[in-house]
Amino acid sequence: MSFNWEKWERTRKLGLVRFVLLYGILLYGTVVFFVLLGLAVILRIDQTITEHITRALFLGLVFGIYYYLTTESKYKKHIKDKS
């Protein structure tokens, strides 16, 4: 299976900040928040919503930056190899 470079060409136009806000914090962070919240309920972990939100925002930020930078690096290598 090949990576969809055409889609990445469109997505990368968002820039790092917008990409991280949308895909990292909003999308990934939301999923992480609900997973952590669900685990806390199942495992009876006593944490506040604020702690879950803070952790989810941080993990979303880290994931977004990491994903953008690694994909951008692979994209540049792909373009270099292509030409």
Short mmCIF file of C-alpha atoms in Angstrom, two decimals:
data_model
loop_
_atom_site.label_atom_id
_atom_site.label_comp_id
_atom_site.label_asym_id
_atom_site.label_seq_id
_atom_site.Cartn_x
_atom_site.Cartn_y
_atom_site.Cartn_z
CA MET A 1 0.00 0.00 0.00
CA SER A 2 1.36 3.37 -1.03
CA PHE A 3 0.99 6.67 0.80
CA ASN A 4 -1.37 9.15 -0.87
CA TRP A 5 1.10 11.92 -1.67
CA GLU A 6 -1.48 13.95 -3.60
CA LYS A 7 -3.62 14.19 -0.48
CA TRP A 8 -0.57 15.18 1.58
CA GLU A 9 0.23 17.92 -0.96
CA ARG A 10 -3.19 19.43 -0.23
CA THR A 11 -3.00 18.83 3.52
CA ARG A 12 0.47 20.33 3.94
CA LYS A 13 -0.85 23.65 2.62
CA LEU A 14 -2.46 24.08 6.04
CA GLY A 15 0.99 24.61 7.52
CA LEU A 16 2.34 23.18 10.75
CA VAL A 17 0.26 25.25 13.17
CA ARG A 18 -3.12 24.65 11.53
CA PHE A 19 -2.32 20.98 10.95
CA VAL A 20 -1.41 20.48 14.60
CA LEU A 21 -4.52 22.33 15.78
CA LEU A 22 -6.88 20.40 13.50
CA TYR A 23 -5.42 16.91 13.25
CA GLY A 24 -3.34 16.78 16.41
CA ILE A 25 -5.25 18.59 19.10
CA LEU A 26 -8.83 18.53 17.80
CA LEU A 27 -9.01 15.08 16.23
CA TYR A 28 -6.34 13.00 17.99
CA GLY A 29 -6.73 14.88 21.26
CA THR A 30 -10.48 14.24 21.30
CA VAL A 31 -9.99 10.52 20.75
CA VAL A 32 -7.32 10.38 23.46
CA PHE A 33 -9.59 12.28 25.86
CA PHE A 34 -12.43 9.80 25.50
CA VAL A 35 -10.10 6.79 25.69
CA LEU A 36 -8.49 8.13 28.87
CA LEU A 37 -11.87 8.98 30.33
CA GLY A 38 -13.19 5.50 29.53
CA LEU A 39 -10.13 3.85 31.04
CA ALA A 40 -10.45 5.98 34.16
CA VAL A 41 -14.06 4.86 34.60
CA ILE A 42 -13.29 1.19 33.94
CA LEU A 43 -10.18 1.14 36.13
CA ARG A 44 -11.72 3.46 38.74
CA ILE A 45 -8.90 5.98 38.49
CA ASP A 46 -9.67 9.15 40.41
CA GLN A 47 -8.74 12.04 38.11
CA THR A 48 -10.48 15.27 37.28
CA ILE A 49 -11.80 16.19 33.84
CA THR A 50 -9.20 18.96 33.78
CA GLU A 51 -6.41 16.39 34.11
CA HIS A 52 -7.86 14.36 31.24
CA ILE A 53 -8.25 17.44 29.05
CA THR A 54 -4.71 18.63 29.81
CA ARG A 55 -3.23 15.23 29.04
CA ALA A 56 -5.26 14.88 25.82
CA LEU A 57 -4.27 18.36 24.61
CA PHE A 58 -0.60 17.68 25.33
CA LEU A 59 -0.63 14.28 23.60
CA GLY A 60 -2.53 15.77 20.65
CA LEU A 61 0.05 18.52 20.35
CA VAL A 62 2.97 16.07 20.46
CA PHE A 63 1.30 13.68 18.01
CA GLY A 64 0.40 16.47 15.58
CA ILE A 65 3.91 17.90 15.50
CA TYR A 66 5.51 14.46 15.20
CA TYR A 67 3.17 13.32 12.41
CA TYR A 68 3.53 16.54 10.43
CA LEU A 69 7.32 16.63 10.64
CA THR A 70 7.84 12.94 9.83
CA THR A 71 5.37 12.99 6.94
CA GLU A 72 6.85 16.21 5.58
CA SER A 73 10.33 14.67 5.72
CA LYS A 74 9.12 11.57 3.85
CA TYR A 75 7.32 13.81 1.32
CA LYS A 76 10.48 15.78 0.58
CA LYS A 77 12.41 12.53 0.13
CA HIS A 78 9.63 11.25 -2.17
CA ILE A 79 9.80 14.41 -4.29
CA LYS A 80 13.61 14.21 -4.44
CA ASP A 81 13.52 10.53 -5.48
CA LYS A 82 10.78 11.23 -8.01
CA SER A 83 12.81 13.87 -9.87
#
